[in-house]
Amino acid sequence: MSDALKVMLENIEQLSTKEKALAAHCLLTAMNSKSDDNVDADWLKLAESRSADLESGKVKGLSWEEIKSEILS
């Protein structure tokens, strides 16, 4: 993991909701330099599937602290 990503993850909670949204938008925009016609449909299908798994109890969600601890270790 790059030092830049580590710094961002360590400090993300200090950002306002608007700043987090802007950061997410910038990251997604940087990834989407070449568009794929099926990307939106694929993401929607995946989001619906994961949402159903959470709602049914098939999987357990993790807190941001758990995720950050795992990433930074």
Coordinates of N, CA, C and O in Angstrom, one line a residue:
M1 N 0.9 -1.2 0.0 CA 0.0 0.0 0.0 C 0.9 1.2 0.0 O 1.9 1.3 0.7
S2 N 0.5 2.2 -0.8 CA 1.3 3.4 -0.9 C 1.2 4.3 0.4 O 0.2 4.2 1.1
D3 N 2.2 5.1 0.6 CA 2.2 6.0 1.8 C 1.0 7.0 1.6 O 0.4 7.3 2.6
A4 N 0.7 7.4 0.4 CA -0.3 8.4 0.2 C -1.7 7.8 0.6 O -2.5 8.5 1.2
L5 N -1.9 6.5 0.3 CA -3.2 5.9 0.7 C -3.3 5.7 2.2 O -4.3 5.9 2.8
K6 N -2.1 5.3 2.8 CA -2.1 5.2 4.2 C -2.5 6.5 4.9 O -3.3 6.5 5.9
V7 N -1.9 7.6 4.5 CA -2.2 8.9 5.0 C -3.7 9.2 4.9 O -4.3 9.7 5.8
M8 N -4.2 9.0 3.7 CA -5.6 9.3 3.5 C -6.5 8.5 4.4 O -7.4 9.0 5.0
L9 N -6.2 7.2 4.5 CA -7.1 6.3 5.4 C -6.9 6.7 6.9 O -7.9 6.6 7.6
E10 N -5.8 7.1 7.3 CA -5.6 7.5 8.7 C -6.3 8.8 9.0 O -6.7 9.0 10.2
N11 N -6.5 9.6 8.0 CA -7.1 10.9 8.2 C -8.5 11.1 7.7 O -9.1 12.2 7.8
I12 N -9.1 10.1 7.2 CA -10.4 10.2 6.5 C -11.5 10.7 7.4 O -12.4 11.4 7.0
E13 N -11.4 10.3 8.7 CA -12.5 10.7 9.6 C -12.5 12.2 9.9 O -13.5 12.7 10.4
Q14 N -11.4 12.9 9.6 CA -11.3 14.3 9.8 C -12.0 15.1 8.7 O -12.2 16.3 8.9
L15 N -12.3 14.4 7.6 CA -13.0 15.1 6.5 C -14.5 15.3 6.8 O -15.1 14.4 7.4
S16 N -15.0 16.3 6.2 CA -16.5 16.5 6.3 C -17.1 15.6 5.3 O -16.5 15.0 4.5
T17 N -18.4 15.4 5.4 CA -19.1 14.6 4.5 C -19.0 15.0 3.0 O -18.7 14.2 2.1
K18 N -19.0 16.3 2.8 CA -18.8 16.9 1.5 C -17.4 16.6 1.0 O -17.2 16.3 -0.2
E19 N -16.4 16.7 1.9 CA -15.0 16.4 1.4 C -14.9 15.0 1.1 O -14.2 14.6 0.1
K20 N -15.5 14.1 1.9 CA -15.4 12.6 1.6 C -16.1 12.4 0.2 O -15.6 11.6 -0.6
A21 N -17.2 13.0 0.0 CA -17.9 12.8 -1.3 C -17.0 13.3 -2.5 O -17.0 12.6 -3.5
L22 N -16.4 14.4 -2.3 CA -15.5 15.0 -3.3 C -14.3 14.0 -3.6 O -14.0 13.7 -4.7
A23 N -13.8 13.5 -2.5 CA -12.6 12.6 -2.7 C -13.1 11.3 -3.4 O -12.4 10.8 -4.3
A24 N -14.3 10.8 -3.0 CA -14.8 9.6 -3.7 C -15.0 9.9 -5.2 O -14.7 9.1 -6.0
H25 N -15.6 11.0 -5.5 CA -15.9 11.4 -6.9 C -14.6 11.5 -7.6 O -14.5 11.0 -8.8
C26 N -13.5 12.1 -7.1 CA -12.2 12.2 -7.7 C -11.6 10.9 -8.0 O -11.1 10.6 -9.1
L27 N -11.7 10.0 -7.0 CA -11.2 8.6 -7.2 C -11.9 7.9 -8.3 O -11.3 7.2 -9.2
L28 N -13.2 7.9 -8.3 CA -14.0 7.2 -9.3 C -13.8 7.8 -10.7 O -13.7 7.1 -11.7
T29 N -13.7 9.2 -10.8 CA -13.5 9.8 -12.0 C -12.1 9.4 -12.6 O -12.0 9.2 -13.8
A30 N -11.1 9.3 -11.8 CA -9.8 8.9 -12.2 C -9.8 7.5 -12.8 O -9.1 7.1 -13.7
M31 N -10.6 6.6 -12.2 CA -10.7 5.2 -12.6 C -11.5 5.1 -13.9 O -11.3 4.2 -14.7
N32 N -12.5 6.0 -14.1 CA -13.4 5.9 -15.3 C -12.9 6.7 -16.5 O -13.7 7.2 -17.2
S33 N -11.6 6.7 -16.7 CA -11.1 7.4 -17.9 C -11.6 6.8 -19.2 O -11.7 7.4 -20.2
K34 N -11.8 5.5 -19.2 CA -12.4 4.8 -20.4 C -13.7 4.1 -19.9 O -13.7 3.3 -19.1
S35 N -14.7 4.5 -20.5 CA -16.1 4.1 -20.1 C -16.4 2.7 -20.7 O -16.0 2.4 -21.9
D36 N -17.1 1.9 -20.0 CA -17.6 0.6 -20.4 C -19.1 0.7 -20.3 O -19.7 1.1 -19.3
D37 N -19.8 0.4 -21.4 CA -21.3 0.5 -21.4 C -22.0 -0.3 -20.4 O -23.1 0.1 -19.9
N38 N -21.4 -1.4 -19.9 CA -22.1 -2.2 -19.0 C -21.7 -2.0 -17.5 O -22.2 -2.6 -16.6
V39 N -20.8 -1.0 -17.3 CA -20.3 -0.8 -15.9 C -21.5 -0.4 -15.0 O -21.5 -1.0 -13.9
D40 N -22.3 0.5 -15.3 CA -23.4 0.9 -14.4 C -24.3 -0.3 -14.1 O -24.7 -0.5 -12.9
A41 N -24.7 -1.0 -15.1 CA -25.5 -2.2 -14.8 C -24.8 -3.2 -13.9 O -25.4 -3.8 -13.0
D42 N -23.6 -3.5 -14.2 CA -22.8 -4.4 -13.4 C -22.7 -4.0 -11.9 O -22.8 -4.8 -11.0
W43 N -22.4 -2.7 -11.7 CA -22.3 -2.1 -10.4 C -23.6 -2.2 -9.6 O -23.7 -2.6 -8.5
L44 N -24.7 -1.9 -10.3 CA -26.0 -2.0 -9.7 C -26.3 -3.4 -9.3 O -26.8 -3.7 -8.2
K45 N -26.1 -4.4 -10.2 CA -26.3 -5.8 -9.9 C -25.5 -6.2 -8.6 O -26.0 -6.9 -7.8
L46 N -24.2 -5.8 -8.6 CA -23.4 -6.2 -7.5 C -23.9 -5.5 -6.2 O -24.0 -6.2 -5.1
A47 N -24.3 -4.3 -6.2 CA -24.8 -3.5 -5.0 C -26.0 -4.2 -4.5 O -26.2 -4.4 -3.3
E48 N -26.9 -4.6 -5.4 CA -28.2 -5.2 -5.0 C -27.9 -6.6 -4.4 O -28.5 -6.9 -3.4
S49 N -27.0 -7.3 -4.9 CA -26.6 -8.6 -4.4 C -26.0 -8.5 -3.0 O -26.4 -9.2 -2.1
R50 N -25.1 -7.6 -2.8 CA -24.5 -7.4 -1.5 C -25.5 -6.8 -0.5 O -25.4 -7.2 0.7
S51 N -26.3 -6.0 -0.9 CA -27.4 -5.5 0.0 C -28.3 -6.6 0.5 O -28.6 -6.7 1.6
A52 N -28.7 -7.5 -0.4 CA -29.5 -8.6 -0.1 C -28.8 -9.5 0.9 O -29.4 -10.0 1.8
D53 N -27.5 -9.7 0.7 CA -26.7 -10.6 1.6 C -26.7 -10.0 3.0 O -26.8 -10.7 4.0
L54 N -26.5 -8.7 3.1 CA -26.5 -8.0 4.4 C -27.9 -8.1 5.1 O -28.0 -8.4 6.3
E55 N -28.9 -7.8 4.3 CA -30.3 -7.8 4.9 C -30.7 -9.2 5.3 O -31.4 -9.4 6.3
S56 N -30.3 -10.3 4.6 CA -30.6 -11.6 5.0 C -29.8 -12.2 6.1 O -30.1 -13.2 6.7
G57 N -28.7 -11.5 6.5 CA -27.8 -12.0 7.5 C -26.8 -13.0 7.0 O -26.0 -13.5 7.8
K58 N -26.8 -13.2 5.7 CA -25.8 -14.1 5.1 C -24.4 -13.6 5.4 O -23.5 -14.4 5.6
V59 N -24.2 -12.3 5.4 CA -22.9 -11.7 5.7 C -23.0 -10.7 6.8 O -24.1 -10.1 7.0
K60 N -22.0 -10.4 7.6 CA -22.0 -9.4 8.6 C -21.2 -8.2 8.2 O -20.1 -8.4 7.6
G61 N -21.7 -7.0 8.4 CA -21.0 -5.8 8.0 C -19.8 -5.6 9.0 O -19.8 -6.1 10.1
L62 N -18.9 -4.7 8.6 CA -17.7 -4.3 9.4 C -17.8 -2.8 9.7 O -18.2 -2.1 8.8
S63 N -17.4 -2.4 10.8 CA -17.3 -1.0 11.1 C -16.1 -0.4 10.4 O -15.2 -1.1 10.0
W64 N -16.1 0.9 10.2 CA -14.9 1.6 9.6 C -13.7 1.3 10.4 O -12.6 1.1 9.8
E65 N -13.8 1.3 11.7 CA -12.6 1.0 12.6 C -12.0 -0.3 12.3 O -10.8 -0.5 12.2
E66 N -12.9 -1.4 12.1 CA -12.4 -2.7 11.8 C -11.7 -2.8 10.5 O -10.7 -3.4 10.3
I67 N -12.3 -2.1 9.5 CA -11.7 -2.1 8.1 C -10.4 -1.4 8.1 O -9.4 -1.8 7.6
K68 N -10.3 -0.2 8.7 CA -9.1 0.6 8.8 C -8.0 -0.1 9.5 O -6.9 -0.2 9.0
S69 N -8.3 -0.8 10.6 CA -7.3 -1.5 11.3 C -6.8 -2.7 10.5 O -5.6 -2.9 10.5
E70 N -7.6 -3.3 9.8 CA -7.2 -4.4 8.9 C -6.3 -3.9 7.7 O -5.3 -4.5 7.4
I71 N -6.7 -2.8 7.2 CA -5.9 -2.3 6.1 C -4.5 -1.8 6.5 O -3.6 -2.0 5.8
L72 N -4.5 -1.1 7.6 CA -3.3 -0.5 8.1 C -2.3 -1.5 8.8 O -1.2 -1.1 9.1
S73 N -2.8 -2.7 9.0 CA -1.9 -3.7 9.7 C -1.0 -4.4 8.8 O -1.1 -4.4 7.6

